[in-house]
PDB file of C-alpha atoms in Angstrom:
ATOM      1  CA  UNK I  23      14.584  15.791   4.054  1.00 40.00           C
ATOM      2  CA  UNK I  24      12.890  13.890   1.705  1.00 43.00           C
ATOM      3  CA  UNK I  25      14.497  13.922  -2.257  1.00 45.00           C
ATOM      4  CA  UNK I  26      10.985  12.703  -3.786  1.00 50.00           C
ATOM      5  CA  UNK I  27      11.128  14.165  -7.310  1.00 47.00           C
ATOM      6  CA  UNK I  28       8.163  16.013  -8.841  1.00 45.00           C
ATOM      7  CA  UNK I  29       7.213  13.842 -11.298  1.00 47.00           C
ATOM      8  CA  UNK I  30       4.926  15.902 -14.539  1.00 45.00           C
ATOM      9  CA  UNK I  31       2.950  12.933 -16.207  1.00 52.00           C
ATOM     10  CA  UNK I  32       4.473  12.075 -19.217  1.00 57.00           C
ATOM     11  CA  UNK I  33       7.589  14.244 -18.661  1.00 74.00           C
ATOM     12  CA  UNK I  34      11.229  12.863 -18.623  1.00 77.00           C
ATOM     13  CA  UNK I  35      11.175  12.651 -15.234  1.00 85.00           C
ATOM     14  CA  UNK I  36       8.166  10.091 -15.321  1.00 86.00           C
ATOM     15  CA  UNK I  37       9.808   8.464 -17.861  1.00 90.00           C
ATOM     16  CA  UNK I  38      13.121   8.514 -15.418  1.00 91.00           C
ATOM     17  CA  UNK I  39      10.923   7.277 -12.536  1.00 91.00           C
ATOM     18  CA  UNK I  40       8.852   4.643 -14.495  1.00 92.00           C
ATOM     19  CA  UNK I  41      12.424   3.200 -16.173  1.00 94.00           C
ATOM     20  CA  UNK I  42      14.056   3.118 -12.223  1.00 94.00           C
ATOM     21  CA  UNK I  43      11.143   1.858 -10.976  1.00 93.00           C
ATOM     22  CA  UNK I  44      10.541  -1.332 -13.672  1.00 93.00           C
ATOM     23  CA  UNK I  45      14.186  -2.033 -13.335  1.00 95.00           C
ATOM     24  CA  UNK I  46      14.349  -2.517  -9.717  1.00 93.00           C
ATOM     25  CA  UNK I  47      11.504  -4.591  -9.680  1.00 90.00           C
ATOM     26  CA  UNK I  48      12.905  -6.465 -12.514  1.00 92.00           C
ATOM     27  CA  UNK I  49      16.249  -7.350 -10.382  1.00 93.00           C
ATOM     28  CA  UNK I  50      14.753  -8.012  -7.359  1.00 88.00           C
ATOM     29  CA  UNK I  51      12.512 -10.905  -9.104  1.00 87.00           C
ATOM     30  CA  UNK I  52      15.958 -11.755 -11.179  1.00 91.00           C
ATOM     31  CA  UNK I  53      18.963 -11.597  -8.598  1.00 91.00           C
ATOM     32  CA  UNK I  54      17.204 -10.981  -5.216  1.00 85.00           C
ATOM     33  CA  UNK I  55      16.951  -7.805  -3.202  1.00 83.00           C
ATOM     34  CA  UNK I  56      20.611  -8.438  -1.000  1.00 86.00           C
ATOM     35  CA  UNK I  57      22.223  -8.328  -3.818  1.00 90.00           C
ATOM     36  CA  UNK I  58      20.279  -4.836  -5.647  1.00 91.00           C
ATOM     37  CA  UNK I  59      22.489  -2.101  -5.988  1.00 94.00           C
ATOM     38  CA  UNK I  60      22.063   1.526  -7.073  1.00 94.00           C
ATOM     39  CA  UNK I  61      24.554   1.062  -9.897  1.00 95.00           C
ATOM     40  CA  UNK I  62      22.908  -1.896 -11.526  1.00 95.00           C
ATOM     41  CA  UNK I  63      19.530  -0.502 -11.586  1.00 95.00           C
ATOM     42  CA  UNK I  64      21.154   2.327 -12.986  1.00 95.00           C
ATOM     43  CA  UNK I  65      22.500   0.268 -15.944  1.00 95.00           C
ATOM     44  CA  UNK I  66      19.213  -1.669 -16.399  1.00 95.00           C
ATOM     45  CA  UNK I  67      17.179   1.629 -16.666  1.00 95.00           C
ATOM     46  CA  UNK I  68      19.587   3.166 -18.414  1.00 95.00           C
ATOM     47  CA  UNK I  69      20.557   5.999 -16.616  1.00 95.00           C
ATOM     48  CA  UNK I  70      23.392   7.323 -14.758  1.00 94.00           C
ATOM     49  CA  UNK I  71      23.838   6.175 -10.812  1.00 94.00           C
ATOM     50  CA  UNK I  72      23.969  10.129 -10.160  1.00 94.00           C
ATOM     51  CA  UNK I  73      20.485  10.784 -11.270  1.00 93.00           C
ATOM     52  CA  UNK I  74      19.262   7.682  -9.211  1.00 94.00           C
ATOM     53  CA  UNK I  75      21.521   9.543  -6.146  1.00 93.00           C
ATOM     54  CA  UNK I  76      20.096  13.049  -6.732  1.00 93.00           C
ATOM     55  CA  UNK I  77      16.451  11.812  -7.153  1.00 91.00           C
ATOM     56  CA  UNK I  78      16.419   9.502  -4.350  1.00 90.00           C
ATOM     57  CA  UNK I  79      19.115   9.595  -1.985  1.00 89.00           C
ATOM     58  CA  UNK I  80      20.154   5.962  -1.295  1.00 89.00           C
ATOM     59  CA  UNK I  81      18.716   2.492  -2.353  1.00 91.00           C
ATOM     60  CA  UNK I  82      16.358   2.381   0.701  1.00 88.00           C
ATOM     61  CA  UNK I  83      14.539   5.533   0.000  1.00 88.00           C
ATOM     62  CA  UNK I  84      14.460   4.311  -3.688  1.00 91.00           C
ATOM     63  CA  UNK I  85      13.010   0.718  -2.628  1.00 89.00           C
ATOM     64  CA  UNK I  86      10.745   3.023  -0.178  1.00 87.00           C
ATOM     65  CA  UNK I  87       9.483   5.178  -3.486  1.00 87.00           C
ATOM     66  CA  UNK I  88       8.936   1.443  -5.452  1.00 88.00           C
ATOM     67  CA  UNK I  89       7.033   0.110  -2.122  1.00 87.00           C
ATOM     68  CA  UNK I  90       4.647   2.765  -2.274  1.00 85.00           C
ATOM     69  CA  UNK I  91       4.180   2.775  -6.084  1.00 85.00           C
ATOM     70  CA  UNK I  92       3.125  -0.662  -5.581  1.00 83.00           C
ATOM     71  CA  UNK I  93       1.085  -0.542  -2.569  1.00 83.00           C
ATOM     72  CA  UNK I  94      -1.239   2.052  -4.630  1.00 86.00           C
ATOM     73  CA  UNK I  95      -4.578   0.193  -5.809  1.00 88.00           C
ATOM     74  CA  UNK I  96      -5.042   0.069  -9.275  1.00 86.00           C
ATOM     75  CA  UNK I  97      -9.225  -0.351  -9.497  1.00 90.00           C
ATOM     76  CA  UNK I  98     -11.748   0.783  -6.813  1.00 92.00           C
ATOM     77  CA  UNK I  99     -13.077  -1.479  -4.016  1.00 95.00           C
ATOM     78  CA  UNK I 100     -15.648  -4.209  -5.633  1.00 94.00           C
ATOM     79  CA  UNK I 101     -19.299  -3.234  -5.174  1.00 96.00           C
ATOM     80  CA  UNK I 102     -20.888  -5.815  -3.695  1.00 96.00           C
ATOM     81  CA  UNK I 103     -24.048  -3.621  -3.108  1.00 95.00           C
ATOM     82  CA  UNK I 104     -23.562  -3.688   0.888  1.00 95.00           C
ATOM     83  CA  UNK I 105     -21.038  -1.969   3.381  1.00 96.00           C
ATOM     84  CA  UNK I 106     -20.441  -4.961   5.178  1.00 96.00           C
ATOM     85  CA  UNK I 107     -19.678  -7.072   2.176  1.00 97.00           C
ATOM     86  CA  UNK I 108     -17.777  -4.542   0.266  1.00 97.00           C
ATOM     87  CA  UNK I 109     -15.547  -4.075   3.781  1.00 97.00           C
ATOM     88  CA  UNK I 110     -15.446  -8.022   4.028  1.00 97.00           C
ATOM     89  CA  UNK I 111     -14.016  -8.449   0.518  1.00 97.00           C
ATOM     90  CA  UNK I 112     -11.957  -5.262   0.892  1.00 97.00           C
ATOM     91  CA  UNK I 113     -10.553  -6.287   4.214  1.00 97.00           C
ATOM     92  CA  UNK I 114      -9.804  -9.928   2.719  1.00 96.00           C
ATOM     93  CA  UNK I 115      -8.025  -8.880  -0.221  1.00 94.00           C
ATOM     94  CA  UNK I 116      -6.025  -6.197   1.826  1.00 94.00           C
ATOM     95  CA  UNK I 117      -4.984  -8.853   4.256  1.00 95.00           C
ATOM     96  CA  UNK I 118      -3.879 -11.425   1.433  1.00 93.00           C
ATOM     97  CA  UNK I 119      -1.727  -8.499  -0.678  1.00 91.00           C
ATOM     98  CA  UNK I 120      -0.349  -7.202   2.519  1.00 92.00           C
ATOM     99  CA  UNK I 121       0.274 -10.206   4.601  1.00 93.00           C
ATOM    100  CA  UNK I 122       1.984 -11.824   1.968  1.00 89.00           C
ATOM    101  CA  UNK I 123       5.772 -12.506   1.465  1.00 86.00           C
ATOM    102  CA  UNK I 124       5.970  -9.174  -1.060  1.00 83.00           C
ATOM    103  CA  UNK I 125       3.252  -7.556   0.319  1.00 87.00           C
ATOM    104  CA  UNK I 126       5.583  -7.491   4.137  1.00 88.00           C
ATOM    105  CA  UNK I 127       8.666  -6.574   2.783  1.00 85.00           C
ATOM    106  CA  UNK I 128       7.081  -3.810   0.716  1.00 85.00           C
ATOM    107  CA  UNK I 129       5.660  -2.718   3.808  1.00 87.00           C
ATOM    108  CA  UNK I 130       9.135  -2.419   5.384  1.00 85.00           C
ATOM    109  CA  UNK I 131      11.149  -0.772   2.553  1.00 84.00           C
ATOM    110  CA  UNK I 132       7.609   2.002   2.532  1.00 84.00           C
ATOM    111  CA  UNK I 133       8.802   2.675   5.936  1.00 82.00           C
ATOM    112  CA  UNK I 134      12.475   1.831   6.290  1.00 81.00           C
ATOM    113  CA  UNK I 135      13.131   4.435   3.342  1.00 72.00           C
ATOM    114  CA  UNK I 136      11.366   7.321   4.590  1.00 69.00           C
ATOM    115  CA  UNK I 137      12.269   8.948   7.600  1.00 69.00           C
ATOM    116  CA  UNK I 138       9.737  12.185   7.460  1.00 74.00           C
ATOM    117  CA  UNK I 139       7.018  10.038   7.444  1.00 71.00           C
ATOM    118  CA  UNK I 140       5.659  10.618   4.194  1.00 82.00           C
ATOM    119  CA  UNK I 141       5.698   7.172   2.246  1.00 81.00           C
ATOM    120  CA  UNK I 142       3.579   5.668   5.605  1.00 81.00           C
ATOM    121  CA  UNK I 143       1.041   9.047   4.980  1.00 84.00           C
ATOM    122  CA  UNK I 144       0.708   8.431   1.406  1.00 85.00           C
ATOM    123  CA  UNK I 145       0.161   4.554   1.830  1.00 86.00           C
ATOM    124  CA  UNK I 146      -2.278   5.232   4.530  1.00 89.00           C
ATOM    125  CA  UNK I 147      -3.852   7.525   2.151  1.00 91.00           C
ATOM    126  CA  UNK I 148      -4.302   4.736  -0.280  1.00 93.00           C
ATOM    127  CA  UNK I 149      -6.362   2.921   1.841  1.00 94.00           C
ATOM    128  CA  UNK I 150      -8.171   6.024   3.427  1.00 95.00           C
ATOM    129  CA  UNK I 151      -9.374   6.621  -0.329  1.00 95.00           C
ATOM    130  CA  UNK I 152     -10.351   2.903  -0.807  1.00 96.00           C
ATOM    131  CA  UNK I 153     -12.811   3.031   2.408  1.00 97.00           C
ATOM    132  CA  UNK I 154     -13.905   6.364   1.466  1.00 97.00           C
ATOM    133  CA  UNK I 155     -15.631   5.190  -1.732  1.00 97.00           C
ATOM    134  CA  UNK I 156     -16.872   2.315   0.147  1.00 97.00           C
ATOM    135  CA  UNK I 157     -18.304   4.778   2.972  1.00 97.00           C
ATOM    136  CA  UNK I 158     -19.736   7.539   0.129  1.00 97.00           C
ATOM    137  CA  UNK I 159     -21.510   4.333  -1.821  1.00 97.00           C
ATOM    138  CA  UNK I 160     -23.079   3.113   1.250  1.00 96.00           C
ATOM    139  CA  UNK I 161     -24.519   6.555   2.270  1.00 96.00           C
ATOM    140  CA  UNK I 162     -25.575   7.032  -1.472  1.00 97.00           C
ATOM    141  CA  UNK I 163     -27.520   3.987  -0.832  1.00 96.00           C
ATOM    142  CA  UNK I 164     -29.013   5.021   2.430  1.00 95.00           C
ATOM    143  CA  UNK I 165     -27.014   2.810   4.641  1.00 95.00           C
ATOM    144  CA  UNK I 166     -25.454   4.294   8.107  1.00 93.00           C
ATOM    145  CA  UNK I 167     -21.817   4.116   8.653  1.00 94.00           C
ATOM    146  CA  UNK I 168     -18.614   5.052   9.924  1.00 95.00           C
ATOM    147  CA  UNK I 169     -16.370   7.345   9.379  1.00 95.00           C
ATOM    148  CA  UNK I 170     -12.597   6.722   7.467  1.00 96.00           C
ATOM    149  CA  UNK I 171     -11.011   7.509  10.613  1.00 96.00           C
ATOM    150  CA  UNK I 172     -13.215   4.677  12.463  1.00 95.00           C
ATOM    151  CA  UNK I 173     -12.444   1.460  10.333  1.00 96.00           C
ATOM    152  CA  UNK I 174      -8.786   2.248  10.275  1.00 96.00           C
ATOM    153  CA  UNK I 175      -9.072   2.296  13.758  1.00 95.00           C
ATOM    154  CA  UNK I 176     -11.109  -0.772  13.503  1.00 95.00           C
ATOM    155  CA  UNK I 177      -9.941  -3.164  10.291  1.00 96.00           C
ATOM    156  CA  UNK I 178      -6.278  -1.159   8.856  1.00 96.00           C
ATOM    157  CA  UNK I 179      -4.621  -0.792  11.852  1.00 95.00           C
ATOM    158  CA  UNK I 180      -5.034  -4.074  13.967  1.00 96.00           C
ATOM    159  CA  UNK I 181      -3.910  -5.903  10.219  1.00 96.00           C
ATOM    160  CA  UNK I 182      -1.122  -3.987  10.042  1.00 93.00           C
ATOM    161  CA  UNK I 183       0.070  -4.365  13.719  1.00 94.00           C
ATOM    162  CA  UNK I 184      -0.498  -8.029  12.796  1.00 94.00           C
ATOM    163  CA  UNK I 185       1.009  -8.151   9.121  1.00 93.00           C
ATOM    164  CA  UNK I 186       3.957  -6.654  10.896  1.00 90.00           C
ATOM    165  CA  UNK I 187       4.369  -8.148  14.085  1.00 92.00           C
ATOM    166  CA  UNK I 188       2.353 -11.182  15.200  1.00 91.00           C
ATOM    167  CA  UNK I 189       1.394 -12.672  11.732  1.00 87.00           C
ATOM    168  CA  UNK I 190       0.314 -15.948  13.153  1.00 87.00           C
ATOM    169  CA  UNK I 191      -3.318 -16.165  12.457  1.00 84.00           C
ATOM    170  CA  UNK I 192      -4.190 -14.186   9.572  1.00 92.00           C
ATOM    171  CA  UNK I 193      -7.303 -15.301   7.626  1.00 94.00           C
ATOM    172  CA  UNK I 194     -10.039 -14.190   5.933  1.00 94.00           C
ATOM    173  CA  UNK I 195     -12.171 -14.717   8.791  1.00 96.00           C
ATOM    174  CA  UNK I 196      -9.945 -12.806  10.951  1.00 96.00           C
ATOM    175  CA  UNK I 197     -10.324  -9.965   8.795  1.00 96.00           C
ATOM    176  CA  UNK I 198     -14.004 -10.101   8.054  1.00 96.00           C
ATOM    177  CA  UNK I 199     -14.464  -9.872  12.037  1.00 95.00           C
ATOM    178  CA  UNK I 200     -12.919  -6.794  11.923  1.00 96.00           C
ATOM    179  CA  UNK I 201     -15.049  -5.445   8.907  1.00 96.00           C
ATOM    180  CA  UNK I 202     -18.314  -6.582  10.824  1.00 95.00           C
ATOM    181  CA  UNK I 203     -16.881  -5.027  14.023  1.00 94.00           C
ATOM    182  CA  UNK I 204     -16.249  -1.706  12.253  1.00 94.00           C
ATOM    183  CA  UNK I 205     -19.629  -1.463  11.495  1.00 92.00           C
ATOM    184  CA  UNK I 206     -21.616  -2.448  13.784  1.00 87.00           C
ATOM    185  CA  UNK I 207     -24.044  -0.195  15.631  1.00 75.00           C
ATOM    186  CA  UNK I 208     -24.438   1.515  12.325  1.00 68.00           C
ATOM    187  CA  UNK I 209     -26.978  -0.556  10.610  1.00 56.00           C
ATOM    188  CA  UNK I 210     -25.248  -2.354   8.429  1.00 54.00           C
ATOM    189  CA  UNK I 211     -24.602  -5.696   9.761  1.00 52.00           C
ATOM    190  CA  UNK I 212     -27.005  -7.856   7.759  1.00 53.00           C
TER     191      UNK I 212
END
């Protein structure tokens, strides 16, 4: 089972979270992830190595909980005032964050760290969300299109099966085929 803590904005335990989180990122950058340890994070955030234990478990589902804390977007998808280009820049940008040196092993630890599944849901989330607001501008402005469900199928999963494992090959223009393939026969291939 899962030890994800229920985090109250602005509580202590956000405050916990945010200090654990910052100083594992800070130690990765400074001394490199072999050499991470629950007990120095500890120190760095300034708490005890038993509330890093009882929150989290082990240093994998804590580099799991940083992963996915990372992995969330921080603005909404560009407007670009057309589905295809807003997929196209999406899709581009996704594929440079995510194909990327950080962008893999944060991948890995998202997974690695959770065995229920739920660090994989929530990331998948992420990007369900970001093609949602794509999909709900486009129909706002009259434009057919897919569902979610349909470019995942179509642009999220082959880059991930890619990103993961056969990363030879991945460009823009790899990605912004599989944005135009996700929507075509709905219109919006101009």
């Amino acid at each position: 089972m899962s030890r994800k803590p229920m985090v109250r904005p602005g509580g202590r335990s956000a405050r916990v979270q945010q200090a654990v989180h910052t100083a594992v990122r800070e130690l990765q950058a400074e001394i490199g992830r072999p050499e991470l340890t629950i007990p120095l994070v500890a120190a760095r955030a300034g708490v005890t190595p038993s509330t890093i234990y009882r929150r989290w478990g082990d240093l994998q589902e804590l580099l799991s909980d940083v992963a996915v804390e990372h992995l969330r977007p921080d603005t909404p998808p560009e407007d670009h005032g057309h589905l295809l280009k807003d997929l196209r820049s999406w899709a581009g940008q996704f594929l440079e964050e995510m194909s990327s040196p950080v962008g893999r092993a944060y991948i890995r630890d998202a997974l690695l760290g959770d065995p229920d599944g739920d660090n994989a849901g929530q990331c998948s989330a992420y990007a369900a969300d970001q093609i949602g607001t794509m999909l709900l501008r486009a129909t706002e402005r009259g434009e057919e299109t897919p569902d979610v469900e349909t470019v995942i199928d179509r642009v999220v999963a082959p880059m991930m099966y890619r990103i993961l494992f056969r990363p030879d090959g991945l460009t823009e223009e790899y990605a912004h085929r599989l944005a135009q393939e996700a929507v075509e026969g709905f219109g919006t291939t101009r």
